[in-house]
PDB file of N, CA, C and O in Angstrom:
ATOM      1  N   MET A   1      -2.391  16.200  16.892  1.00  0.00           N
ATOM      2  CA  MET A   1      -2.737  16.230  14.867  1.00  0.00           C
ATOM      3  C   MET A   1      -4.026  15.758  14.572  1.00  0.00           C
ATOM      4  O   MET A   1      -4.835  15.445  15.820  1.00  0.00           O
ATOM      5  N   ALA A   2      -4.553  16.434  13.999  1.00  0.00           N
ATOM      6  CA  ALA A   2      -6.049  17.057  13.434  1.00  0.00           C
ATOM      7  C   ALA A   2      -6.313  15.300  12.881  1.00  0.00           C
ATOM      8  O   ALA A   2      -5.231  14.566  12.419  1.00  0.00           O
ATOM      9  N   ARG A   3      -7.523  15.531  13.068  1.00  0.00           N
ATOM     10  CA  ARG A   3      -8.135  13.459  12.585  1.00  0.00           C
ATOM     11  C   ARG A   3      -8.002  13.521  11.342  1.00  0.00           C
ATOM     12  O   ARG A   3      -7.017  12.235  11.273  1.00  0.00           O
ATOM     13  N   SER A   4      -8.116  15.097  10.427  1.00  0.00           N
ATOM     14  CA  SER A   4      -7.782  13.983   8.901  1.00  0.00           C
ATOM     15  C   SER A   4      -6.046  14.430   8.557  1.00  0.00           C
ATOM     16  O   SER A   4      -5.680  13.429   7.686  1.00  0.00           O
ATOM     17  N   GLU A   5      -4.820  14.267   9.676  1.00  0.00           N
ATOM     18  CA  GLU A   5      -3.898  14.191   9.634  1.00  0.00           C
ATOM     19  C   GLU A   5      -3.169  12.915   9.854  1.00  0.00           C
ATOM     20  O   GLU A   5      -2.765  12.450  10.137  1.00  0.00           O
ATOM     21  N   GLU A   6      -4.357  12.142  10.894  1.00  0.00           N
ATOM     22  CA  GLU A   6      -4.059  10.543  11.613  1.00  0.00           C
ATOM     23  C   GLU A   6      -3.356   9.730  10.645  1.00  0.00           C
ATOM     24  O   GLU A   6      -4.112   9.386   9.100  1.00  0.00           O
ATOM     25  N   LYS A   7      -2.697   8.813  11.035  1.00  0.00           N
ATOM     26  CA  LYS A   7      -1.850   8.124  10.095  1.00  0.00           C
ATOM     27  C   LYS A   7      -3.387   6.539   9.790  1.00  0.00           C
ATOM     28  O   LYS A   7      -3.409   6.591  10.985  1.00  0.00           O
ATOM     29  N   CYS A   8      -3.140   6.193   9.087  1.00  0.00           N
ATOM     30  CA  CYS A   8      -4.143   5.295   8.104  1.00  0.00           C
ATOM     31  C   CYS A   8      -2.781   4.447   7.366  1.00  0.00           C
ATOM     32  O   CYS A   8      -2.481   4.025   6.984  1.00  0.00           O
ATOM     33  N   GLU A   9      -2.776   3.365   9.052  1.00  0.00           N
ATOM     34  CA  GLU A   9      -1.890   2.396   8.771  1.00  0.00           C
ATOM     35  C   GLU A   9      -2.707   1.488   7.400  1.00  0.00           C
ATOM     36  O   GLU A   9      -1.590   0.744   6.381  1.00  0.00           O
ATOM     37  N   ASP A  10      -3.553   0.991   7.397  1.00  0.00           N
ATOM     38  CA  ASP A  10      -4.202  -0.137   6.380  1.00  0.00           C
ATOM     39  C   ASP A  10      -4.223   0.376   5.158  1.00  0.00           C
ATOM     40  O   ASP A  10      -3.910   0.667   4.141  1.00  0.00           O
ATOM     41  N   CYS A  11      -3.994   1.889   4.704  1.00  0.00           N
ATOM     42  CA  CYS A  11      -4.285   3.031   3.644  1.00  0.00           C
ATOM     43  C   CYS A  11      -2.556   3.044   3.612  1.00  0.00           C
ATOM     44  O   CYS A  11      -2.580   2.656   2.202  1.00  0.00           O
ATOM     45  N   GLU A  12      -1.860   3.022   4.300  1.00  0.00           N
ATOM     46  CA  GLU A  12       0.012   2.878   3.971  1.00  0.00           C
ATOM     47  C   GLU A  12       0.053   1.413   3.026  1.00  0.00           C
ATOM     48  O   GLU A  12       1.080   1.514   2.266  1.00  0.00           O
ATOM     49  N   VAL A  13      -0.376   0.560   4.025  1.00  0.00           N
ATOM     50  CA  VAL A  13      -0.259  -1.022   3.173  1.00  0.00           C
ATOM     51  C   VAL A  13      -0.725  -1.141   1.913  1.00  0.00           C
ATOM     52  O   VAL A  13      -0.119  -1.688   1.009  1.00  0.00           O
ATOM     53  N   ALA A  14      -1.816  -0.827   2.024  1.00  0.00           N
ATOM     54  CA  ALA A  14      -2.266  -0.622   0.330  1.00  0.00           C
ATOM     55  C   ALA A  14      -2.040   0.020  -0.992  1.00  0.00           C
ATOM     56  O   ALA A  14      -1.067  -0.277  -1.886  1.00  0.00           O
ATOM     57  N   VAL A  15      -1.391   1.342  -0.172  1.00  0.00           N
ATOM     58  CA  VAL A  15      -0.338   2.264  -1.083  1.00  0.00           C
ATOM     59  C   VAL A  15       1.827   1.672  -1.412  1.00  0.00           C
ATOM     60  O   VAL A  15       1.356   0.858  -2.767  1.00  0.00           O
ATOM     61  N   LEU A  16       1.552   0.699   0.000  1.00  0.00           N
ATOM     62  CA  LEU A  16       3.013   0.084  -0.659  1.00  0.00           C
ATOM     63  C   LEU A  16       2.687  -1.092  -1.327  1.00  0.00           C
ATOM     64  O   LEU A  16       3.713  -1.378  -2.482  1.00  0.00           O
ATOM     65  N   GLY A  17       1.935  -1.559  -1.046  1.00  0.00           N
ATOM     66  CA  GLY A  17       1.930  -2.689  -2.228  1.00  0.00           C
ATOM     67  C   GLY A  17       1.591  -2.877  -3.063  1.00  0.00           C
ATOM     68  O   GLY A  17       1.872  -3.063  -4.398  1.00  0.00           O
ATOM     69  N   GLY A  18       0.504  -1.687  -3.537  1.00  0.00           N
ATOM     70  CA  GLY A  18       0.254  -1.770  -4.938  1.00  0.00           C
ATOM     71  C   GLY A  18       1.513  -1.364  -5.848  1.00  0.00           C
ATOM     72  O   GLY A  18       1.853  -1.333  -6.797  1.00  0.00           O
ATOM     73  N   MET A  19       2.029  -0.003  -5.202  1.00  0.00           N
ATOM     74  CA  MET A  19       3.807   0.148  -5.844  1.00  0.00           C
ATOM     75  C   MET A  19       4.314  -0.534  -5.971  1.00  0.00           C
ATOM     76  O   MET A  19       5.123  -1.106  -6.926  1.00  0.00           O
ATOM     77  N   VAL A  20       4.600  -2.104  -4.937  1.00  0.00           N
ATOM     78  CA  VAL A  20       5.572  -3.164  -5.668  1.00  0.00           C
ATOM     79  C   VAL A  20       4.557  -3.913  -6.746  1.00  0.00           C
ATOM     80  O   VAL A  20       5.651  -4.298  -7.476  1.00  0.00           O
ATOM     81  N   LEU A  21       3.882  -4.258  -6.531  1.00  0.00           N
ATOM     82  CA  LEU A  21       3.076  -5.028  -7.882  1.00  0.00           C
ATOM     83  C   LEU A  21       2.882  -4.336  -9.202  1.00  0.00           C
ATOM     84  O   LEU A  21       3.034  -4.438  -9.794  1.00  0.00           O
ATOM     85  N   ASN A  22       2.907  -2.907  -9.081  1.00  0.00           N
ATOM     86  CA  ASN A  22       3.311  -1.429 -10.061  1.00  0.00           C
ATOM     87  C   ASN A  22       4.385  -1.935 -10.600  1.00  0.00           C
ATOM     88  O   ASN A  22       4.813  -2.579 -12.119  1.00  0.00           O
ATOM     89  N   VAL A  23       5.081  -2.336  -9.891  1.00  0.00           N
ATOM     90  CA  VAL A  23       6.879  -2.598 -10.283  1.00  0.00           C
ATOM     91  C   VAL A  23       6.768  -4.469 -10.525  1.00  0.00           C
ATOM     92  O   VAL A  23       7.488  -4.447 -12.099  1.00  0.00           O
ATOM     93  N   CYS A  24       6.133  -4.945 -10.491  1.00  0.00           N
ATOM     94  CA  CYS A  24       5.621  -6.441 -11.153  1.00  0.00           C
ATOM     95  C   CYS A  24       5.218  -6.128 -12.387  1.00  0.00           C
ATOM     96  O   CYS A  24       6.006  -6.635 -13.035  1.00  0.00           O
ATOM     97  N   GLU A  25       3.989  -5.453 -12.565  1.00  0.00           N
ATOM     98  CA  GLU A  25       3.967  -5.182 -13.943  1.00  0.00           C
ATOM     99  C   GLU A  25       4.624  -4.283 -14.750  1.00  0.00           C
ATOM    100  O   GLU A  25       4.711  -5.336 -15.861  1.00  0.00           O
ATOM    101  N   TYR A  26       5.392  -3.402 -14.961  1.00  0.00           N
ATOM    102  CA  TYR A  26       6.617  -2.987 -15.418  1.00  0.00           C
ATOM    103  C   TYR A  26       7.984  -4.180 -15.709  1.00  0.00           C
ATOM    104  O   TYR A  26       7.910  -4.207 -17.046  1.00  0.00           O
ATOM    105  N   ALA A  27       8.114  -4.450 -14.450  1.00  0.00           N
ATOM    106  CA  ALA A  27       9.812  -4.723 -14.896  1.00  0.00           C
ATOM    107  C   ALA A  27       9.360  -6.261 -15.389  1.00  0.00           C
ATOM    108  O   ALA A  27      10.453  -7.278 -16.027  1.00  0.00           O
ATOM    109  N   LYS A  28       8.513  -7.153 -15.432  1.00  0.00           N
ATOM    110  CA  LYS A  28       7.631  -8.528 -15.815  1.00  0.00           C
ATOM    111  C   LYS A  28       8.812  -9.294 -15.437  1.00  0.00           C
ATOM    112  O   LYS A  28       9.788 -10.053 -16.634  1.00  0.00           O
ATOM    113  N   PRO A  29       9.462  -9.366 -13.929  1.00  0.00           N
ATOM    114  CA  PRO A  29      10.737 -10.531 -13.222  1.00  0.00           C
ATOM    115  C   PRO A  29       9.978 -12.029 -14.398  1.00  0.00           C
ATOM    116  O   PRO A  29       8.965 -12.532 -13.695  1.00  0.00           O
ATOM    117  N   LYS A  30      10.687 -12.604 -14.700  1.00  0.00           N
ATOM    118  CA  LYS A  30      10.999 -13.906 -15.618  1.00  0.00           C
ATOM    119  C   LYS A  30      10.491 -14.718 -14.197  1.00  0.00           C
ATOM    120  O   LYS A  30      11.037 -14.968 -13.189  1.00  0.00           O
ATOM    121  N   GLY A  31       9.243 -15.934 -14.267  1.00  0.00           N
ATOM    122  CA  GLY A  31       9.269 -16.785 -12.971  1.00  0.00           C
ATOM    123  C   GLY A  31       8.564 -16.235 -12.032  1.00  0.00           C
ATOM    124  O   GLY A  31       7.809 -16.560 -11.570  1.00  0.00           O
ATOM    125  N   ILE A  32       7.704 -14.826 -12.273  1.00  0.00           N
ATOM    126  CA  ILE A  32       6.460 -14.189 -11.166  1.00  0.00           C
ATOM    127  C   ILE A  32       5.370 -14.164 -12.001  1.00  0.00           C
ATOM    128  O   ILE A  32       5.299 -12.979 -12.712  1.00  0.00           O
ATOM    129  N   ASP A  33       4.555 -14.689 -11.151  1.00  0.00           N
ATOM    130  CA  ASP A  33       3.130 -14.359 -11.399  1.00  0.00           C
ATOM    131  C   ASP A  33       2.596 -13.271 -11.036  1.00  0.00           C
ATOM    132  O   ASP A  33       2.475 -13.428 -10.266  1.00  0.00           O
ATOM    133  N   CYS A  34       2.528 -12.257 -11.920  1.00  0.00           N
ATOM    134  CA  CYS A  34       1.957 -10.648 -11.332  1.00  0.00           C
ATOM    135  C   CYS A  34       0.456 -10.847 -10.709  1.00  0.00           C
ATOM    136  O   CYS A  34       0.361 -10.477  -9.060  1.00  0.00           O
ATOM    137  N   GLN A  35      -0.593 -11.682 -11.411  1.00  0.00           N
ATOM    138  CA  GLN A  35      -2.075 -11.827 -10.565  1.00  0.00           C
ATOM    139  C   GLN A  35      -1.599 -12.630  -9.586  1.00  0.00           C
ATOM    140  O   GLN A  35      -2.856 -11.768  -8.256  1.00  0.00           O
ATOM    141  N   LYS A  36      -0.829 -13.922  -9.686  1.00  0.00           N
ATOM    142  CA  LYS A  36      -1.051 -14.302  -8.482  1.00  0.00           C
ATOM    143  C   LYS A  36      -0.102 -13.342  -7.277  1.00  0.00           C
ATOM    144  O   LYS A  36      -0.958 -13.838  -5.591  1.00  0.00           O
ATOM    145  N   LEU A  37       0.530 -13.127  -7.177  1.00  0.00           N
ATOM    146  CA  LEU A  37       1.052 -11.810  -6.576  1.00  0.00           C
ATOM    147  C   LEU A  37      -0.580 -11.227  -5.472  1.00  0.00           C
ATOM    148  O   LEU A  37      -0.216 -10.377  -4.104  1.00  0.00           O
ATOM    149  N   LYS A  38      -0.545 -10.575  -6.696  1.00  0.00           N
ATOM    150  CA  LYS A  38      -1.549  -9.212  -5.932  1.00  0.00           C
ATOM    151  C   LYS A  38      -2.777 -10.251  -5.782  1.00  0.00           C
ATOM    152  O   LYS A  38      -2.875  -9.825  -4.455  1.00  0.00           O
ATOM    153  N   ASP A  39      -2.824 -10.929  -5.886  1.00  0.00           N
ATOM    154  CA  ASP A  39      -4.283 -12.241  -5.452  1.00  0.00           C
ATOM    155  C   ASP A  39      -3.493 -12.512  -3.621  1.00  0.00           C
ATOM    156  O   ASP A  39      -4.244 -12.460  -2.892  1.00  0.00           O
ATOM    157  N   ASP A  40      -2.219 -12.641  -3.302  1.00  0.00           N
ATOM    158  CA  ASP A  40      -2.006 -13.331  -2.333  1.00  0.00           C
ATOM    159  C   ASP A  40      -1.848 -12.080  -1.318  1.00  0.00           C
ATOM    160  O   ASP A  40      -1.818 -12.381  -0.093  1.00  0.00           O
ATOM    161  N   PHE A  41      -1.070 -10.356  -1.990  1.00  0.00           N
ATOM    162  CA  PHE A  41      -1.318  -9.669  -1.175  1.00  0.00           C
ATOM    163  C   PHE A  41      -3.289  -9.484  -0.473  1.00  0.00           C
ATOM    164  O   PHE A  41      -3.251  -8.969   0.480  1.00  0.00           O
ATOM    165  N   LEU A  42      -3.800  -9.254  -1.177  1.00  0.00           N
ATOM    166  CA  LEU A  42      -5.502  -8.664  -0.847  1.00  0.00           C
ATOM    167  C   LEU A  42      -6.220 -10.161  -0.324  1.00  0.00           C
ATOM    168  O   LEU A  42      -6.130  -9.153   0.433  1.00  0.00           O
ATOM    169  N   LYS A  43      -5.895 -11.003   0.033  1.00  0.00           N
ATOM    170  CA  LYS A  43      -5.977 -12.190   0.580  1.00  0.00           C
ATOM    171  C   LYS A  43      -4.955 -11.666   2.125  1.00  0.00           C
ATOM    172  O   LYS A  43      -5.967 -12.802   2.736  1.00  0.00           O
ATOM    173  N   GLY A  44      -4.046 -11.638   2.306  1.00  0.00           N
ATOM    174  CA  GLY A  44      -3.698 -11.402   3.609  1.00  0.00           C
ATOM    175  C   GLY A  44      -2.339 -12.717   3.553  1.00  0.00           C
ATOM    176  O   GLY A  44      -1.833 -12.999   4.155  1.00  0.00           O
ATOM    177  N   ARG A  45      -1.942 -13.339   2.420  1.00  0.00           N
ATOM    178  CA  ARG A  45      -1.106 -14.136   2.367  1.00  0.00           C
ATOM    179  C   ARG A  45       0.192 -13.755   1.911  1.00  0.00           C
ATOM    180  O   ARG A  45       1.066 -14.572   2.045  1.00  0.00           O
ATOM    181  N   THR A  46       0.755 -12.652   1.791  1.00  0.00           N
ATOM    182  CA  THR A  46       2.052 -12.552   1.767  1.00  0.00           C
ATOM    183  C   THR A  46       2.005 -10.892   2.608  1.00  0.00           C
ATOM    184  O   THR A  46       0.892 -10.004   2.240  1.00  0.00           O
ATOM    185  N   THR A  47       3.314 -10.139   2.668  1.00  0.00           N
ATOM    186  CA  THR A  47       3.784  -8.989   3.181  1.00  0.00           C
ATOM    187  C   THR A  47       3.918  -7.854   2.092  1.00  0.00           C
ATOM    188  O   THR A  47       4.716  -8.769   0.873  1.00  0.00           O
ATOM    189  N   ILE A  48       4.413  -6.797   2.308  1.00  0.00           N
ATOM    190  CA  ILE A  48       4.938  -6.320   1.340  1.00  0.00           C
ATOM    191  C   ILE A  48       6.401  -6.942   1.219  1.00  0.00           C
ATOM    192  O   ILE A  48       7.469  -6.647   0.518  1.00  0.00           O
ATOM    193  N   LYS A  49       7.091  -6.907   2.080  1.00  0.00           N
ATOM    194  CA  LYS A  49       8.242  -7.172   2.669  1.00  0.00           C
ATOM    195  C   LYS A  49       8.870  -8.534   1.820  1.00  0.00           C
ATOM    196  O   LYS A  49       9.599  -8.774   1.260  1.00  0.00           O
ATOM    197  N   ASP A  50       7.325  -9.501   2.131  1.00  0.00           N
ATOM    198  CA  ASP A  50       7.534 -10.543   1.059  1.00  0.00           C
ATOM    199  C   ASP A  50       7.650 -11.061  -0.433  1.00  0.00           C
ATOM    200  O   ASP A  50       8.543 -11.669  -1.177  1.00  0.00           O
ATOM    201  N   MET A  51       6.511  -9.720  -0.717  1.00  0.00           N
ATOM    202  CA  MET A  51       6.914  -9.609  -2.128  1.00  0.00           C
ATOM    203  C   MET A  51       8.591  -8.774  -2.555  1.00  0.00           C
ATOM    204  O   MET A  51       8.448  -8.828  -3.789  1.00  0.00           O
ATOM    205  N   VAL A  52       8.476  -8.167  -1.803  1.00  0.00           N
ATOM    206  CA  VAL A  52       9.760  -7.164  -2.573  1.00  0.00           C
ATOM    207  C   VAL A  52      10.710  -8.530  -2.353  1.00  0.00           C
ATOM    208  O   VAL A  52      11.556  -8.223  -3.347  1.00  0.00           O
ATOM    209  N   ASP A  53      11.453  -9.382  -0.950  1.00  0.00           N
ATOM    210  CA  ASP A  53      12.158 -10.300  -1.272  1.00  0.00           C
ATOM    211  C   ASP A  53      11.824 -10.802  -2.071  1.00  0.00           C
ATOM    212  O   ASP A  53      12.680 -11.488  -3.208  1.00  0.00           O
ATOM    213  N   THR A  54      10.613 -11.593  -3.214  1.00  0.00           N
ATOM    214  CA  THR A  54      10.441 -11.731  -4.410  1.00  0.00           C
ATOM    215  C   THR A  54      11.265 -12.225  -5.235  1.00  0.00           C
ATOM    216  O   THR A  54      11.511 -11.983  -6.053  1.00  0.00           O
ATOM    217  N   LEU A  55      10.195 -10.623  -5.250  1.00  0.00           N
ATOM    218  CA  LEU A  55      10.463  -9.484  -6.798  1.00  0.00           C
ATOM    219  C   LEU A  55      12.098  -9.045  -6.955  1.00  0.00           C
ATOM    220  O   LEU A  55      12.844  -9.218  -8.197  1.00  0.00           O
ATOM    221  N   ARG A  56      12.898  -8.433  -5.663  1.00  0.00           N
ATOM    222  CA  ARG A  56      14.263  -7.924  -5.926  1.00  0.00           C
ATOM    223  C   ARG A  56      15.123  -8.873  -6.684  1.00  0.00           C
ATOM    224  O   ARG A  56      16.047  -8.219  -7.589  1.00  0.00           O
ATOM    225  N   PRO A  57      14.987 -10.168  -6.380  1.00  0.00           N
ATOM    226  CA  PRO A  57      16.384 -11.011  -7.625  1.00  0.00           C
ATOM    227  C   PRO A  57      15.902 -11.004  -8.908  1.00  0.00           C
ATOM    228  O   PRO A  57      16.543 -11.261  -9.028  1.00  0.00           O
ATOM    229  N   LYS A  58      14.482 -10.848  -9.243  1.00  0.00           N
ATOM    230  CA  LYS A  58      14.295 -10.908 -10.333  1.00  0.00           C
ATOM    231  C   LYS A  58      14.247  -9.859 -11.263  1.00  0.00           C
ATOM    232  O   LYS A  58      14.332 -10.278 -12.536  1.00  0.00           O
ATOM    233  N   VAL A  59      14.210  -8.747 -10.590  1.00  0.00           N
ATOM    234  CA  VAL A  59      14.334  -7.798 -11.445  1.00  0.00           C
ATOM    235  C   VAL A  59      16.138  -6.914 -11.660  1.00  0.00           C
ATOM    236  O   VAL A  59      15.917  -5.482 -11.573  1.00  0.00           O
ATOM    237  N   GLN A  60      17.161  -7.555 -11.158  1.00  0.00           N
ATOM    238  CA  GLN A  60      18.409  -6.782 -10.719  1.00  0.00           C
ATOM    239  C   GLN A  60      18.788  -6.383 -12.326  1.00  0.00           C
ATOM    240  O   GLN A  60      19.649  -5.707 -12.158  1.00  0.00           O
ATOM    241  N   HIS A  61      17.828  -7.194 -13.195  1.00  0.00           N
ATOM    242  CA  HIS A  61      17.917  -6.312 -14.655  1.00  0.00           C
ATOM    243  C   HIS A  61      17.951  -4.982 -14.696  1.00  0.00           C
ATOM    244  O   HIS A  61      18.455  -4.026 -15.473  1.00  0.00           O
ATOM    245  N   ASP A  62      17.193  -4.033 -14.081  1.00  0.00           N
ATOM    246  CA  ASP A  62      16.105  -3.333 -13.926  1.00  0.00           C
ATOM    247  C   ASP A  62      16.397  -2.552 -12.893  1.00  0.00           C
ATOM    248  O   ASP A  62      16.067  -2.614 -12.184  1.00  0.00           O
ATOM    249  N   GLN A  63      17.737  -1.480 -12.957  1.00  0.00           N
ATOM    250  CA  GLN A  63      18.204  -0.497 -11.723  1.00  0.00           C
ATOM    251  C   GLN A  63      16.983  -0.117 -11.456  1.00  0.00           C
ATOM    252  O   GLN A  63      16.791   0.531  -9.986  1.00  0.00           O
ATOM    253  N   ASP A  64      16.261   0.516 -12.141  1.00  0.00           N
ATOM    254  CA  ASP A  64      14.728   1.844 -11.752  1.00  0.00           C
ATOM    255  C   ASP A  64      14.016   0.705 -10.667  1.00  0.00           C
ATOM    256  O   ASP A  64      13.465   1.017  -9.742  1.00  0.00           O
ATOM    257  N   ALA A  65      13.436  -0.361 -11.145  1.00  0.00           N
ATOM    258  CA  ALA A  65      12.958  -1.321 -10.552  1.00  0.00           C
ATOM    259  C   ALA A  65      13.427  -1.815  -9.313  1.00  0.00           C
ATOM    260  O   ALA A  65      13.033  -1.598  -7.913  1.00  0.00           O
ATOM    261  N   VAL A  66      14.518  -1.610  -8.974  1.00  0.00           N
ATOM    262  CA  VAL A  66      15.586  -2.723  -7.887  1.00  0.00           C
ATOM    263  C   VAL A  66      15.461  -1.037  -7.109  1.00  0.00           C
ATOM    264  O   VAL A  66      14.729  -1.267  -5.688  1.00  0.00           O
ATOM    265  N   SER A  67      15.604   0.184  -7.593  1.00  0.00           N
ATOM    266  CA  SER A  67      15.772   1.783  -6.274  1.00  0.00           C
ATOM    267  C   SER A  67      14.394   1.419  -6.003  1.00  0.00           C
ATOM    268  O   SER A  67      14.206   1.710  -4.770  1.00  0.00           O
ATOM    269  N   GLU A  68      13.097   1.074  -6.973  1.00  0.00           N
ATOM    270  CA  GLU A  68      12.050   1.751  -6.505  1.00  0.00           C
ATOM    271  C   GLU A  68      11.487   0.905  -5.571  1.00  0.00           C
ATOM    272  O   GLU A  68      11.178   1.065  -3.995  1.00  0.00           O
ATOM    273  N   LEU A  69      12.207  -0.993  -5.478  1.00  0.00           N
ATOM    274  CA  LEU A  69      11.542  -1.875  -4.640  1.00  0.00           C
ATOM    275  C   LEU A  69      12.313  -1.501  -3.332  1.00  0.00           C
ATOM    276  O   LEU A  69      12.071  -1.578  -2.135  1.00  0.00           O
ATOM    277  N   ASP A  70      13.768  -1.114  -3.511  1.00  0.00           N
ATOM    278  CA  ASP A  70      14.224  -0.890  -2.024  1.00  0.00           C
ATOM    279  C   ASP A  70      13.970   0.630  -1.089  1.00  0.00           C
ATOM    280  O   ASP A  70      13.560   0.654  -0.201  1.00  0.00           O
ATOM    281  N   GLU A  71      13.368   1.337  -2.045  1.00  0.00           N
ATOM    282  CA  GLU A  71      12.393   2.753  -1.328  1.00  0.00           C
ATOM    283  C   GLU A  71      11.453   2.291  -0.724  1.00  0.00           C
ATOM    284  O   GLU A  71      10.887   2.289   0.035  1.00  0.00           O
ATOM    285  N   ILE A  72      10.675   1.260  -1.260  1.00  0.00           N
ATOM    286  CA  ILE A  72       9.517   0.550  -0.748  1.00  0.00           C
ATOM    287  C   ILE A  72       9.506  -0.202   0.620  1.00  0.00           C
ATOM    288  O   ILE A  72       8.944   0.562   1.165  1.00  0.00           O
ATOM    289  N   LEU A  73      11.001  -0.847   0.608  1.00  0.00           N
ATOM    290  CA  LEU A  73      10.493  -1.529   1.354  1.00  0.00           C
ATOM    291  C   LEU A  73      10.997  -0.624   2.693  1.00  0.00           C
ATOM    292  O   LEU A  73      11.135  -0.708   3.963  1.00  0.00           O
ATOM    293  N   LYS A  74      12.259   0.522   2.674  1.00  0.00           N
ATOM    294  CA  LYS A  74      12.501   1.429   3.310  1.00  0.00           C
ATOM    295  C   LYS A  74      11.543   2.428   4.032  1.00  0.00           C
ATOM    296  O   LYS A  74      11.146   2.250   5.087  1.00  0.00           O
ATOM    297  N   LEU A  75      10.635   2.440   3.401  1.00  0.00           N
ATOM    298  CA  LEU A  75       9.169   2.970   4.228  1.00  0.00           C
ATOM    299  C   LEU A  75       8.480   2.013   4.775  1.00  0.00           C
ATOM    300  O   LEU A  75       7.748   2.565   5.610  1.00  0.00           O
ATOM    301  N   ALA A  76       8.478   1.135   3.744  1.00  0.00           N
ATOM    302  CA  ALA A  76       7.425  -0.286   5.054  1.00  0.00           C
ATOM    303  C   ALA A  76       8.242  -0.198   6.564  1.00  0.00           C
ATOM    304  O   ALA A  76       7.400  -0.475   7.348  1.00  0.00           O
ATOM    305  N   MET A  77       9.407  -0.230   6.488  1.00  0.00           N
ATOM    306  CA  MET A  77       9.705  -0.688   7.882  1.00  0.00           C
ATOM    307  C   MET A  77      10.063   0.345   9.071  1.00  0.00           C
ATOM    308  O   MET A  77      10.278   0.685   9.681  1.00  0.00           O
ATOM    309  N   GLU A  78       9.880   1.566   8.014  1.00  0.00           N
ATOM    310  CA  GLU A  78       9.682   2.894   9.004  1.00  0.00           C
ATOM    311  C   GLU A  78       8.942   2.650   9.709  1.00  0.00           C
ATOM    312  O   GLU A  78       8.745   3.293  11.292  1.00  0.00           O
ATOM    313  N   ASP A  79       7.593   1.837   9.269  1.00  0.00           N
ATOM    314  CA  ASP A  79       6.241   1.969  10.193  1.00  0.00           C
ATOM    315  C   ASP A  79       6.852   0.463  10.883  1.00  0.00           C
ATOM    316  O   ASP A  79       5.624   0.696  12.361  1.00  0.00           O
ATOM    317  N   ASP A  80       7.384  -0.189  10.859  1.00  0.00           N
ATOM    318  CA  ASP A  80       7.782  -1.197  12.086  1.00  0.00           C
ATOM    319  C   ASP A  80       8.347  -0.574  13.218  1.00  0.00           C
ATOM    320  O   ASP A  80       8.372   0.136  13.592  1.00  0.00           O
TER     321      ASP A  80
END
């Protein structure tokens, strides 16, 4: 594998975390402070799985959000 093709785990976590936060912003889940979720993620206090588990029950009304969270979690678990 060439150096430019090496896996960057921190990069993947950042991208997946950003995707979860994007879902939070557009789905506008009741009872969830997206800014606090973002701050906790950036400070390492929460994981992608934790964020998905927090958001998923609150966005059941939005099938696109549920599907996106499921896909994000699937991608995050592939690396474990």
